[in-house]
PDB file of C-alpha atoms in Angstrom:
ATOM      1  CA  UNK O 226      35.445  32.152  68.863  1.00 54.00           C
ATOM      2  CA  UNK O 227      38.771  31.510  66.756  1.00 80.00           C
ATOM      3  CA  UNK O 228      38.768  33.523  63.780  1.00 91.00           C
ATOM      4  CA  UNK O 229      41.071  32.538  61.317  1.00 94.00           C
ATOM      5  CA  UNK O 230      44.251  30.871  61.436  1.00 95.00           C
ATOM      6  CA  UNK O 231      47.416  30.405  58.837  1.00 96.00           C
ATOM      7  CA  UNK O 232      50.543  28.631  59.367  1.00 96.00           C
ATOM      8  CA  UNK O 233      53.265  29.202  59.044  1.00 96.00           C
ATOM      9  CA  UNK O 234      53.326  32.534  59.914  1.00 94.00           C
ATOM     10  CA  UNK O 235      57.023  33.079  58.549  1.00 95.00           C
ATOM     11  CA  UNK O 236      58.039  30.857  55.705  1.00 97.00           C
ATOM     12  CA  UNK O 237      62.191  31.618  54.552  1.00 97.00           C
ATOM     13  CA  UNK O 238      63.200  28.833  51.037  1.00 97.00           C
ATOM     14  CA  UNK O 239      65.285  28.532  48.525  1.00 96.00           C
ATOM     15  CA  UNK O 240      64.362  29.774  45.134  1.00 97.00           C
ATOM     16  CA  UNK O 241      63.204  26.253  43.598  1.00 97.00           C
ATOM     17  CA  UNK O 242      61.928  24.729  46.416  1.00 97.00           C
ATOM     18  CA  UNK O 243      58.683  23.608  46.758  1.00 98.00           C
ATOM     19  CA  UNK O 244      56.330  25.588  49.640  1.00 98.00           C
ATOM     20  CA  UNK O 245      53.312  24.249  51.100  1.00 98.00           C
ATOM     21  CA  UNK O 246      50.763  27.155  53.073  1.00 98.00           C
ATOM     22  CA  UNK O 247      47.711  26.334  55.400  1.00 97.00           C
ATOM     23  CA  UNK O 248      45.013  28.007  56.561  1.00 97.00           C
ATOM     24  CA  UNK O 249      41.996  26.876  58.735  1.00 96.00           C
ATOM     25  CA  UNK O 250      38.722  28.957  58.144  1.00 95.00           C
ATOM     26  CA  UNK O 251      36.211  29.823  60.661  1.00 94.00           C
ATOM     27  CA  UNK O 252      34.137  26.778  61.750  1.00 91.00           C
ATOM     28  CA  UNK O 253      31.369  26.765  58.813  1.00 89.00           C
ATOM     29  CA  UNK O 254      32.307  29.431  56.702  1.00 91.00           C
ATOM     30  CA  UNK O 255      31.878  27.666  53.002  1.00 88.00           C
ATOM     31  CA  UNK O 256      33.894  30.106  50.994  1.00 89.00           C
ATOM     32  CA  UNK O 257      37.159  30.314  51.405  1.00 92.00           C
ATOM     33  CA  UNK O 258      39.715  33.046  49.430  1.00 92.00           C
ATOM     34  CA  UNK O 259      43.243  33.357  49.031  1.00 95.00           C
ATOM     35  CA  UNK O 260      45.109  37.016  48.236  1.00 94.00           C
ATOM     36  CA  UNK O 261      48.892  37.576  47.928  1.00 94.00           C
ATOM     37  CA  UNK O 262      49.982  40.661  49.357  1.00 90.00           C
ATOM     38  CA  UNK O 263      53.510  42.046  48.031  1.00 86.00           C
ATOM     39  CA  UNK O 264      55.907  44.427  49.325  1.00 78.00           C
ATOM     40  CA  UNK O 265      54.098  47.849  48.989  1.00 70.00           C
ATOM     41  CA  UNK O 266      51.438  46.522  46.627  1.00 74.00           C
ATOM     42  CA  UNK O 267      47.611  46.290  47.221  1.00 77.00           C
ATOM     43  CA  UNK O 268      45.770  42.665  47.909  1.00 85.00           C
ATOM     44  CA  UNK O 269      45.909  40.350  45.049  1.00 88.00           C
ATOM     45  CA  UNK O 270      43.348  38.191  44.545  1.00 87.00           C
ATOM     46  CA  UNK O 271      44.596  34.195  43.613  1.00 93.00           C
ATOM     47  CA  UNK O 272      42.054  32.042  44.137  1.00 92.00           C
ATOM     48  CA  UNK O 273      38.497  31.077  45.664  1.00 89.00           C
ATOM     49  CA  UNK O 274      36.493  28.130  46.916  1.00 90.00           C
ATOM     50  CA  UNK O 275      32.841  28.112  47.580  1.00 86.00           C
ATOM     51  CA  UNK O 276      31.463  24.915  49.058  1.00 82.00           C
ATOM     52  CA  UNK O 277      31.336  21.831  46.276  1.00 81.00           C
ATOM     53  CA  UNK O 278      31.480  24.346  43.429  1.00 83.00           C
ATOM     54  CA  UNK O 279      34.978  23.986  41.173  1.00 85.00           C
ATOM     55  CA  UNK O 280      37.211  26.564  42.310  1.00 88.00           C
ATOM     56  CA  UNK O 281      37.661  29.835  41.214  1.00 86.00           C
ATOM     57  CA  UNK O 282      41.172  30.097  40.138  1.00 89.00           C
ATOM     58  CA  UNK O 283      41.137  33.084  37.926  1.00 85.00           C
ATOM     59  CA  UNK O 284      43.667  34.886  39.891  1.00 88.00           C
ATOM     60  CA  UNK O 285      46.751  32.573  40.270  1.00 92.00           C
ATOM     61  CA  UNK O 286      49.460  33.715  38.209  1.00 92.00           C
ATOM     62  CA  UNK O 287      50.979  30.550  36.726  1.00 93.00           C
ATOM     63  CA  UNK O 288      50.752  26.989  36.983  1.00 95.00           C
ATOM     64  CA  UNK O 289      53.038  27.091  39.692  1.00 97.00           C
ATOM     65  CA  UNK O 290      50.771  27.892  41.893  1.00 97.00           C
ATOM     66  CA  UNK O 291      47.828  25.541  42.789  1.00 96.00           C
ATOM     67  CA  UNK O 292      45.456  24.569  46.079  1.00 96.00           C
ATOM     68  CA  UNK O 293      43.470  22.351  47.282  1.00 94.00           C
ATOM     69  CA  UNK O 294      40.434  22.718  49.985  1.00 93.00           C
ATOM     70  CA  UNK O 295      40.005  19.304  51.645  1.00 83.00           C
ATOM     71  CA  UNK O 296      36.844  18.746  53.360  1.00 80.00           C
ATOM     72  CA  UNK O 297      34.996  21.949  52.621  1.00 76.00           C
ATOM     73  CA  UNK O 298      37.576  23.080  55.594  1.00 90.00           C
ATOM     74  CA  UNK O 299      41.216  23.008  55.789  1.00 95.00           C
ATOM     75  CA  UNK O 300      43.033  24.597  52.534  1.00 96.00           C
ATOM     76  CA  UNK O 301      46.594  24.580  51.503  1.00 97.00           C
ATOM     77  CA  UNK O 302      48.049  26.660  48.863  1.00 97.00           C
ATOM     78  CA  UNK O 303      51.314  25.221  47.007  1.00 97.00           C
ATOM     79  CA  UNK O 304      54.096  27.060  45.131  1.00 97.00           C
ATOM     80  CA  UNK O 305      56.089  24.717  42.967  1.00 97.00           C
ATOM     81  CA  UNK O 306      59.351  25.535  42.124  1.00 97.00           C
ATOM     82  CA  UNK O 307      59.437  29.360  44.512  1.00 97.00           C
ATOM     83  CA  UNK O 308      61.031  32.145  42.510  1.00 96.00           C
ATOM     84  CA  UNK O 309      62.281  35.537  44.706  1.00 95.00           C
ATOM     85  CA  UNK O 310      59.440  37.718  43.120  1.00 94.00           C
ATOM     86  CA  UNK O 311      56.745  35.165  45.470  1.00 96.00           C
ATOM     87  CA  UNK O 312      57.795  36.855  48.099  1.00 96.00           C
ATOM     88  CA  UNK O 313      55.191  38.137  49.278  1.00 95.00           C
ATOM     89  CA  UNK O 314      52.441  37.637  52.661  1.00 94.00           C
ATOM     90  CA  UNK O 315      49.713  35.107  51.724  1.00 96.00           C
ATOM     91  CA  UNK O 316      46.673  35.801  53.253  1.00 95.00           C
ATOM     92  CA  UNK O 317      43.156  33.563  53.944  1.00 95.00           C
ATOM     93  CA  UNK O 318      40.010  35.163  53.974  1.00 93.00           C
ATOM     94  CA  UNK O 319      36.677  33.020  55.100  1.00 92.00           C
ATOM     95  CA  UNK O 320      33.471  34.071  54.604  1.00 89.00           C
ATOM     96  CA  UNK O 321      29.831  32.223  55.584  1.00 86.00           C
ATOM     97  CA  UNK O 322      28.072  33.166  52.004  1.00 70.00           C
ATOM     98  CA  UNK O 323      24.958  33.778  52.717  1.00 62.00           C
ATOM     99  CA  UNK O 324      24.293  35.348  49.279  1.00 62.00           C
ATOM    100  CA  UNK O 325      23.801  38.949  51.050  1.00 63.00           C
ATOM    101  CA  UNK O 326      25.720  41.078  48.862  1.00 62.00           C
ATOM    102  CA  UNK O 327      27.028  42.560  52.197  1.00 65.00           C
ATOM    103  CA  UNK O 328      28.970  39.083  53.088  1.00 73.00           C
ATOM    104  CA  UNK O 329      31.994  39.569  55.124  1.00 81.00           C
ATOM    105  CA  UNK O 330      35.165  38.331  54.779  1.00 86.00           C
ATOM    106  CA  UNK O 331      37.311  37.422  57.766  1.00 90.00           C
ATOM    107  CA  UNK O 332      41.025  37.623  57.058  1.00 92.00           C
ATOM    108  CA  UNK O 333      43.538  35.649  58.715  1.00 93.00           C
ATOM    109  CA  UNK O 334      47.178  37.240  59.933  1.00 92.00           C
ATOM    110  CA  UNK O 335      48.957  35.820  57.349  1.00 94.00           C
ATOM    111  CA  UNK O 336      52.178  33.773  55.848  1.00 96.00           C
ATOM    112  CA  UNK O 337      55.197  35.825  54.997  1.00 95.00           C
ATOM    113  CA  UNK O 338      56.724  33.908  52.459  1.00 97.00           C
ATOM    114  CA  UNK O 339      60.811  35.012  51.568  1.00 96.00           C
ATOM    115  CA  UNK O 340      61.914  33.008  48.812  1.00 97.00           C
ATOM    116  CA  UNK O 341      66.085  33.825  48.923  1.00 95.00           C
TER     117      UNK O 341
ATOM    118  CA  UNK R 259      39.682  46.971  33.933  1.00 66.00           C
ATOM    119  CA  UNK R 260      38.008  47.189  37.601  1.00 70.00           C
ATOM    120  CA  UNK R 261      40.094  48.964  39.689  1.00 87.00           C
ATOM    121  CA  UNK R 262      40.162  50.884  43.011  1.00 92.00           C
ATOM    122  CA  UNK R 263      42.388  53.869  43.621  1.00 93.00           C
ATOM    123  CA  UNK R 264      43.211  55.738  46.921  1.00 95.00           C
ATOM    124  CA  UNK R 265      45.030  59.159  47.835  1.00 95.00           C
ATOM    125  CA  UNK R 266      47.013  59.857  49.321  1.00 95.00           C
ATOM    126  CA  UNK R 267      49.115  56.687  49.868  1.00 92.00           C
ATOM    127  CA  UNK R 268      50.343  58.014  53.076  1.00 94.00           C
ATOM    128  CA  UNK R 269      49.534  60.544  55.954  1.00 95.00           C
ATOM    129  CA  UNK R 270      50.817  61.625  59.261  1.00 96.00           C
ATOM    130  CA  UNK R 271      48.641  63.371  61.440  1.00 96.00           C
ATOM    131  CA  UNK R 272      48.756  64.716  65.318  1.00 97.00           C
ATOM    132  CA  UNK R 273      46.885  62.566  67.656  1.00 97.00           C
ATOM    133  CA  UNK R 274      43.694  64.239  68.472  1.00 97.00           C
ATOM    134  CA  UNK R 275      43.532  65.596  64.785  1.00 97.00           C
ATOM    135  CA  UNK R 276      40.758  64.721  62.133  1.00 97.00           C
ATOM    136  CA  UNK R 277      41.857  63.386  58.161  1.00 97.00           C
ATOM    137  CA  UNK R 278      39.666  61.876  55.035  1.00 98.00           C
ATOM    138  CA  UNK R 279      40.805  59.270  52.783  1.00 98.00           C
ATOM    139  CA  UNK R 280      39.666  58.936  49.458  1.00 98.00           C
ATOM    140  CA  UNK R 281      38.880  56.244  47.144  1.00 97.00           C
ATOM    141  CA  UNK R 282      37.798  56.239  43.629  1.00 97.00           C
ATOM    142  CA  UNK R 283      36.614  53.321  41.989  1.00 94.00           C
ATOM    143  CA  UNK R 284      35.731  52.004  38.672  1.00 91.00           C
ATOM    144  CA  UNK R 285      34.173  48.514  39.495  1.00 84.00           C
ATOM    145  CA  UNK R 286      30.874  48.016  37.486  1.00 81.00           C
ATOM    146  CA  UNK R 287      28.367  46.347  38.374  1.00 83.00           C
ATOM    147  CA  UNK R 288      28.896  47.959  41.590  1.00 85.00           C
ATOM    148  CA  UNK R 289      27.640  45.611  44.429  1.00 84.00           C
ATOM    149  CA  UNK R 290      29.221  47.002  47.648  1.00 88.00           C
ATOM    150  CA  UNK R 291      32.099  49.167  48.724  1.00 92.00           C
ATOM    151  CA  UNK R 292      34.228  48.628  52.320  1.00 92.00           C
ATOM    152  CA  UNK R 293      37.004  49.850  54.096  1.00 95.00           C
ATOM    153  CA  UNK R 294      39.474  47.960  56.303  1.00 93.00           C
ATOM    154  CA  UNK R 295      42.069  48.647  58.688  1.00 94.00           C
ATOM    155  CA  UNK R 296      45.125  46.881  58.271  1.00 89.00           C
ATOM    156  CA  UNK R 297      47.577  47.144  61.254  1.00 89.00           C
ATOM    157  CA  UNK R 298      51.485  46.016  60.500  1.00 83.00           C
ATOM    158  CA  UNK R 299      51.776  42.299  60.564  1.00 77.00           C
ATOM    159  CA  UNK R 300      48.445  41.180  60.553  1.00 82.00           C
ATOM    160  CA  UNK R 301      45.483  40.506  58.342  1.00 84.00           C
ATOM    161  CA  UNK R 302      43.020  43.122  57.477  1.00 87.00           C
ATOM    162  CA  UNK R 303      39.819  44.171  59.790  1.00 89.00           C
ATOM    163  CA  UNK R 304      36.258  44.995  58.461  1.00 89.00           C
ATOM    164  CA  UNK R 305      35.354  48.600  59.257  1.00 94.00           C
ATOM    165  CA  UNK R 306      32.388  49.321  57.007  1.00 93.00           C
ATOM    166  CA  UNK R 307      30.401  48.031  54.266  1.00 90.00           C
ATOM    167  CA  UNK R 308      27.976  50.322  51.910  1.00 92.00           C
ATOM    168  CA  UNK R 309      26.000  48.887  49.338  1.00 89.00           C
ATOM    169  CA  UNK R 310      24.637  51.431  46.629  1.00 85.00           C
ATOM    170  CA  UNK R 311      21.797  52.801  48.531  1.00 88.00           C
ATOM    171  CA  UNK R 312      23.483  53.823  51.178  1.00 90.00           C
ATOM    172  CA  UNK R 313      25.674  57.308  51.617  1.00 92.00           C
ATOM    173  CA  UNK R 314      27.166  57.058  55.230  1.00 95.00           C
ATOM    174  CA  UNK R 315      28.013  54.927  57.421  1.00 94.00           C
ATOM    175  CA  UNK R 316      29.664  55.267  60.945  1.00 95.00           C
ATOM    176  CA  UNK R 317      32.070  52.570  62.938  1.00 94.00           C
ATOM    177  CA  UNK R 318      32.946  54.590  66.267  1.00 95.00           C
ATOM    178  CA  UNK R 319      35.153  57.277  65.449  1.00 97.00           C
ATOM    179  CA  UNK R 320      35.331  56.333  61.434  1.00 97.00           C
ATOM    180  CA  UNK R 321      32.462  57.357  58.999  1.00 97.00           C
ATOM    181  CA  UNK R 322      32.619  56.440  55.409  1.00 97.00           C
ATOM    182  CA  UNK R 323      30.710  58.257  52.798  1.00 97.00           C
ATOM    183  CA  UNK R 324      30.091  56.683  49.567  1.00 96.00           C
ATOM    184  CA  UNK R 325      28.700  58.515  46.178  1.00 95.00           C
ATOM    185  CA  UNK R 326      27.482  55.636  43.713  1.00 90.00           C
ATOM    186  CA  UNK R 327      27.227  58.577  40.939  1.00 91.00           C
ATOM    187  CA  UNK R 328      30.849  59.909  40.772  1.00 94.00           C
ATOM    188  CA  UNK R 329      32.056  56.533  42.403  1.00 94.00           C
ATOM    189  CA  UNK R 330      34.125  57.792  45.017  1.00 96.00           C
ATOM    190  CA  UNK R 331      33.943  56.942  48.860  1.00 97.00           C
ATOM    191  CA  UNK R 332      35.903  58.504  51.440  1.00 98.00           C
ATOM    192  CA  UNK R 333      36.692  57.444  55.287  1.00 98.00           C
ATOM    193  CA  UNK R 334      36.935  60.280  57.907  1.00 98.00           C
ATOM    194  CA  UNK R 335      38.893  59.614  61.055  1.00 97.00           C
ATOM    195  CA  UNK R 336      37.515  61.628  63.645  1.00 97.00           C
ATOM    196  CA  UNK R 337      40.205  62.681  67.050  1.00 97.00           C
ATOM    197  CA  UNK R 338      42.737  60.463  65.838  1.00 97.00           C
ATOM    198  CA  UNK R 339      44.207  58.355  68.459  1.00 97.00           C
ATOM    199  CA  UNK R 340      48.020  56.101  67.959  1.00 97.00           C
ATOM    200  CA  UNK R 341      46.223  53.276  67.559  1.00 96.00           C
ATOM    201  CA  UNK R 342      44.581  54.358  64.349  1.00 97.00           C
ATOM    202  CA  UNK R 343      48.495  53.938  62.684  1.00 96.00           C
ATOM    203  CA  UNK R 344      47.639  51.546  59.831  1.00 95.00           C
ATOM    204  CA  UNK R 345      47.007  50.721  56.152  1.00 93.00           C
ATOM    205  CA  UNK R 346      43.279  51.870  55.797  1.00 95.00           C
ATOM    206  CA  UNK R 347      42.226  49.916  52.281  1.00 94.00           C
ATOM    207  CA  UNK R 348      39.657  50.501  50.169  1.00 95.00           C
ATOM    208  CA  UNK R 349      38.023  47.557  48.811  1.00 91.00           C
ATOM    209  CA  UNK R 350      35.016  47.127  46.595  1.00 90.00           C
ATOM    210  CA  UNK R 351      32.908  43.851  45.407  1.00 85.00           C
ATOM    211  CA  UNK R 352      31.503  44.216  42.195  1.00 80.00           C
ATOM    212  CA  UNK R 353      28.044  42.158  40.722  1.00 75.00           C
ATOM    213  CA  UNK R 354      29.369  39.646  39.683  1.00 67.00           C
ATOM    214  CA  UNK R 355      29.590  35.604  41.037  1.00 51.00           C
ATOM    215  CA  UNK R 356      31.956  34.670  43.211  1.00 54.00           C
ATOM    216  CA  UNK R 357      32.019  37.968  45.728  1.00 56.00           C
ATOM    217  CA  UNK R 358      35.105  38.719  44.629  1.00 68.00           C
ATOM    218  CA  UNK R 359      36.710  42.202  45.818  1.00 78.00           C
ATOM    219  CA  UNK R 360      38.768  44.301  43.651  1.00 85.00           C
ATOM    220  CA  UNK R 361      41.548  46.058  46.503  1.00 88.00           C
ATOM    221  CA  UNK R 362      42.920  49.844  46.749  1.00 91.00           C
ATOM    222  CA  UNK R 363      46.690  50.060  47.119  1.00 89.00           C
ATOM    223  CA  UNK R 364      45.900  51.728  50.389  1.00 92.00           C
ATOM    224  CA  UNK R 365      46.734  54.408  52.644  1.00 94.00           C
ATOM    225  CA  UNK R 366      48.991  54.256  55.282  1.00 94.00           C
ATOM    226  CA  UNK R 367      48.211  56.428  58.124  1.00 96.00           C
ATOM    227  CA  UNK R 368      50.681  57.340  61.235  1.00 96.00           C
ATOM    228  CA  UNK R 369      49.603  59.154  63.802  1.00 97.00           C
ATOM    229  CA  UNK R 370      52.369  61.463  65.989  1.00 96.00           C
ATOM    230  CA  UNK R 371      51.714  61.967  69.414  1.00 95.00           C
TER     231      UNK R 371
END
Protein backbone atom coordinates (compact mmCIF):
# COMPACT_ATOMS: atom_id res chain seq x y z
CA UNK A 1 0.00 0.00 0.00
CA UNK A 2 1.33 3.73 -0.46
CA UNK A 3 2.89 4.89 2.56
CA UNK A 4 3.33 8.36 2.77
CA UNK A 5 3.80 10.95 0.32
CA UNK A 6 5.16 14.84 0.38
CA UNK A 7 5.53 17.15 -2.40
CA UNK A 8 7.55 18.82 -3.38
CA UNK A 9 10.33 16.91 -2.72
CA UNK A 10 12.86 19.89 -3.46
CA UNK A 11 11.55 23.33 -2.78
CA UNK A 12 14.52 26.36 -3.83
CA UNK A 13 12.73 30.48 -2.87
CA UNK A 14 13.61 33.57 -2.23
CA UNK A 15 13.99 34.75 1.29
CA UNK A 16 10.40 36.51 1.64
CA UNK A 17 8.51 34.46 -0.39
CA UNK A 18 5.73 32.69 0.63
CA UNK A 19 6.08 28.49 0.54
CA UNK A 20 3.30 26.19 0.52
CA UNK A 21 4.26 22.10 1.58
CA UNK A 22 1.91 18.99 1.15
CA UNK A 23 1.76 15.85 2.39
CA UNK A 24 -0.84 13.00 1.93
CA UNK A 25 -1.04 10.50 4.95
CA UNK A 26 -1.70 6.91 4.76
CA UNK A 27 -5.35 6.15 3.84
CA UNK A 28 -7.04 6.40 7.50
CA UNK A 29 -4.38 7.29 9.64
CA UNK A 30 -6.17 10.21 11.91
CA UNK A 31 -3.08 11.80 13.31
CA UNK A 32 -1.02 13.46 11.35
CA UNK A 33 2.63 15.24 12.55
CA UNK A 34 4.90 17.57 11.09
CA UNK A 35 8.94 17.74 12.15
CA UNK A 36 11.56 20.07 10.59
CA UNK A 37 14.75 18.52 10.18
CA UNK A 38 17.88 21.02 9.84
CA UNK A 39 21.24 20.66 8.55
CA UNK A 40 22.99 18.35 11.14
CA UNK A 41 20.31 18.82 13.79
CA UNK A 42 17.93 16.15 15.29
CA UNK A 43 13.93 16.04 14.31
CA UNK A 44 12.04 18.99 15.44
CA UNK A 45 8.78 18.63 16.31
CA UNK A 46 6.21 21.67 14.74
CA UNK A 47 3.00 20.64 14.84
CA UNK A 48 0.21 17.81 15.21
CA UNK A 49 -3.32 16.95 14.17
CA UNK A 50 -5.41 14.24 15.62
CA UNK A 51 -8.78 13.72 13.97
CA UNK A 52 -11.45 16.77 14.87
CA UNK A 53 -9.39 17.72 17.92
CA UNK A 54 -7.74 21.55 17.59
CA UNK A 55 -4.32 21.11 16.59
CA UNK A 56 -1.41 20.77 18.48
CA UNK A 57 0.79 23.56 17.51
CA UNK A 58 3.15 23.78 20.37
CA UNK A 59 6.13 23.29 18.28
CA UNK A 60 6.02 25.91 15.43
CA UNK A 61 8.45 28.49 15.98
CA UNK A 62 6.70 31.73 15.00
CA UNK A 63 3.66 32.89 13.50
CA UNK A 64 5.14 32.46 10.31
CA UNK A 65 4.55 29.25 10.20
CA UNK A 66 0.96 27.80 10.16
CA UNK A 67 -1.10 24.53 8.58
CA UNK A 68 -4.02 23.42 7.86
CA UNK A 69 -5.39 19.58 7.61
CA UNK A 70 -8.38 19.61 5.24
CA UNK A 71 -10.60 16.74 5.42
CA UNK A 72 -9.07 14.76 8.24
CA UNK A 73 -6.58 13.91 5.10
CA UNK A 74 -4.54 16.07 2.99
CA UNK A 75 -2.29 18.71 5.08
CA UNK A 76 -0.28 21.62 3.94
CA UNK A 77 2.18 23.42 5.97
CA UNK A 78 2.82 27.28 5.03
CA UNK A 79 5.87 29.50 5.68
CA UNK A 80 5.04 33.15 5.29
CA UNK A 81 7.56 35.40 4.50
CA UNK A 82 10.81 32.28 4.21
CA UNK A 83 13.94 33.45 5.97
CA UNK A 84 17.50 31.36 5.03
CA UNK A 85 17.60 29.76 8.60
CA UNK A 86 14.03 27.57 7.26
CA UNK A 87 16.10 25.77 5.42
CA UNK A 88 15.68 22.84 6.45
CA UNK A 89 13.79 19.09 5.20
CA UNK A 90 10.12 19.06 6.33
CA UNK A 91 8.99 15.87 7.10
CA UNK A 92 5.16 14.15 7.56
CA UNK A 93 4.66 11.52 9.86
CA UNK A 94 1.02 9.58 9.94
CA UNK A 95 0.03 7.49 12.44
CA UNK A 96 -3.55 5.34 12.91
CA UNK A 97 -3.89 6.25 16.89
CA UNK A 98 -5.16 3.59 18.27
CA UNK A 99 -4.36 4.82 21.81
CA UNK A 100 -1.64 1.85 22.20
CA UNK A 101 1.14 3.62 23.66
CA UNK A 102 3.20 1.60 21.07
CA UNK A 103 1.50 3.64 17.98
CA UNK A 104 3.69 3.96 15.05
CA UNK A 105 4.49 6.67 13.11
CA UNK A 106 5.06 6.38 9.38
CA UNK A 107 7.34 9.08 8.01
CA UNK A 108 7.22 10.35 4.64
CA UNK A 109 10.65 11.14 2.43
CA UNK A 110 10.43 14.55 2.83
CA UNK A 111 10.57 18.39 1.41
CA UNK A 112 13.96 19.99 1.26
CA UNK A 113 13.20 23.42 1.57
CA UNK A 114 16.42 26.09 0.49
CA UNK A 115 15.34 29.44 1.15
CA UNK A 116 18.40 31.62 -0.83
CA UNK B 1 13.55 19.81 29.69
CA UNK B 2 12.88 16.23 27.94
CA UNK B 3 15.59 15.40 25.98
CA UNK B 4 17.29 12.44 24.25
CA UNK B 5 21.03 12.18 23.80
CA UNK B 6 23.12 9.72 21.65
CA UNK B 7 26.99 8.83 21.37
CA UNK B 8 28.75 8.78 19.49
CA UNK B 9 27.38 11.03 16.69
CA UNK B 10 29.26 9.10 14.18
CA UNK B 11 30.95 5.64 13.48
CA UNK B 12 32.66 3.78 10.77
CA UNK B 13 32.90 0.26 11.01
CA UNK B 14 34.18 -2.81 8.60
CA UNK B 15 31.41 -4.65 6.99
CA UNK B 16 30.97 -7.86 8.76
CA UNK B 17 31.88 -6.06 12.13
CA UNK B 18 29.50 -5.65 15.24
CA UNK B 19 28.92 -1.77 17.07
CA UNK B 20 26.34 -0.42 19.96
CA UNK B 21 24.80 2.86 19.99
CA UNK B 22 23.78 4.51 22.94
CA UNK B 23 21.06 6.67 24.00
CA UNK B 24 20.33 8.35 27.19
CA UNK B 25 17.21 9.91 27.88
CA UNK B 26 15.54 12.12 30.29
CA UNK B 27 11.81 12.04 29.11
CA UNK B 28 9.45 11.54 32.16
CA UNK B 29 6.67 10.08 32.17
CA UNK B 30 8.38 7.60 30.14
CA UNK B 31 5.82 5.90 27.76
CA UNK B 32 7.96 4.16 25.07
CA UNK B 33 11.42 4.33 23.60
CA UNK B 34 12.30 3.48 19.58
CA UNK B 35 14.95 3.51 17.26
CA UNK B 36 14.88 4.35 13.54
CA UNK B 37 17.01 4.09 10.66
CA UNK B 38 17.31 6.99 8.63
CA UNK B 39 19.02 6.42 5.20
CA UNK B 40 20.32 9.81 3.23
CA UNK B 41 17.45 11.48 1.53
CA UNK B 42 14.62 9.88 2.87
CA UNK B 43 12.30 9.80 5.83
CA UNK B 44 13.00 7.77 8.84
CA UNK B 45 12.08 3.80 9.24
CA UNK B 46 10.67 2.14 12.46
CA UNK B 47 13.12 -0.44 13.80
CA UNK B 48 11.95 -1.08 17.34
CA UNK B 49 9.67 0.05 19.93
CA UNK B 50 10.08 -0.83 23.90
CA UNK B 51 7.70 0.25 26.29
CA UNK B 52 8.92 0.17 30.05
CA UNK B 53 8.46 -3.43 30.70
CA UNK B 54 10.34 -4.57 28.24
CA UNK B 55 14.46 -4.94 28.14
CA UNK B 56 15.22 -6.32 24.56
CA UNK B 57 14.03 -6.38 21.62
CA UNK B 58 15.36 -7.84 18.25
CA UNK B 59 14.59 -6.57 14.40
CA UNK B 60 16.84 -9.08 12.26
CA UNK B 61 20.28 -8.27 12.77
CA UNK B 62 19.50 -5.09 15.29
CA UNK B 63 18.62 -5.67 19.04
CA UNK B 64 17.85 -2.80 21.27
CA UNK B 65 18.17 -3.00 24.96
CA UNK B 66 16.43 -0.58 27.06
CA UNK B 67 17.04 0.06 31.06
CA UNK B 68 13.91 2.14 32.39
CA UNK B 69 16.09 2.62 35.77
CA UNK B 70 19.25 4.43 34.50
CA UNK B 71 17.23 5.48 31.29
CA UNK B 72 19.53 4.50 28.74
CA UNK B 73 18.84 2.18 25.64
CA UNK B 74 21.32 1.03 23.30
CA UNK B 75 21.01 -0.61 19.59
CA UNK B 76 23.55 -3.38 18.64
CA UNK B 77 24.22 -3.99 14.99
CA UNK B 78 25.15 -7.40 14.60
CA UNK B 79 27.65 -8.43 11.05
CA UNK B 80 27.26 -5.14 9.72
CA UNK B 81 26.46 -5.11 6.13
CA UNK B 82 26.79 -1.48 3.57
CA UNK B 83 23.43 -1.16 3.69
CA UNK B 84 23.28 -0.48 7.39
CA UNK B 85 25.14 3.23 6.37
CA UNK B 86 22.61 5.59 8.00
CA UNK B 87 21.47 7.99 10.74
CA UNK B 88 20.25 5.44 13.46
CA UNK B 89 17.95 7.94 15.85
CA UNK B 90 16.89 7.51 19.03
CA UNK B 91 13.51 8.61 19.73
CA UNK B 92 11.36 8.40 22.82
CA UNK B 93 7.44 9.24 23.51
CA UNK B 94 6.84 10.36 26.80
CA UNK B 95 3.12 10.04 28.92
CA UNK B 96 1.80 12.60 27.98
CA UNK B 97 -1.34 13.50 25.23
CA UNK B 98 -0.68 13.90 21.97
CA UNK B 99 2.12 10.90 21.39
CA UNK B 100 4.48 13.24 20.86
CA UNK B 101 8.29 12.01 20.52
CA UNK B 102 11.12 13.86 21.87
CA UNK B 103 14.24 12.96 18.97
CA UNK B 104 18.13 12.08 19.57
CA UNK B 105 20.49 14.09 17.37
CA UNK B 106 21.49 10.73 16.03
CA UNK B 107 24.23 8.64 14.98
CA UNK B 108 25.47 8.34 11.75
CA UNK B 109 26.88 5.07 10.92
CA UNK B 110 29.14 4.15 7.65
CA UNK B 111 30.08 1.02 7.04
CA UNK B 112 33.62 0.32 4.86
CA UNK B 113 33.75 -2.58 2.87
Amino acid sequence: GAGVSQSPSNKVTEKGKDVELRCDPISGHTALYWYRQSLGQGLEFLIYFQGNSAPDKSGLPSDRFSAERTGGSVSTLTIQRTQQEDSAVYLCASSLYTGAITDTQYFGPGTRLTVL
Amino acid sequence: KNQVEQSPQSLIILEGKNCTLQCNYTVSPFSNLRWYKQDTGRGPVSLTIMTFSENTKSNGRYTATLDADTKQSSLHITASQLSDSASYICVVSGRAAGNKLTFGGGTRVLVKP
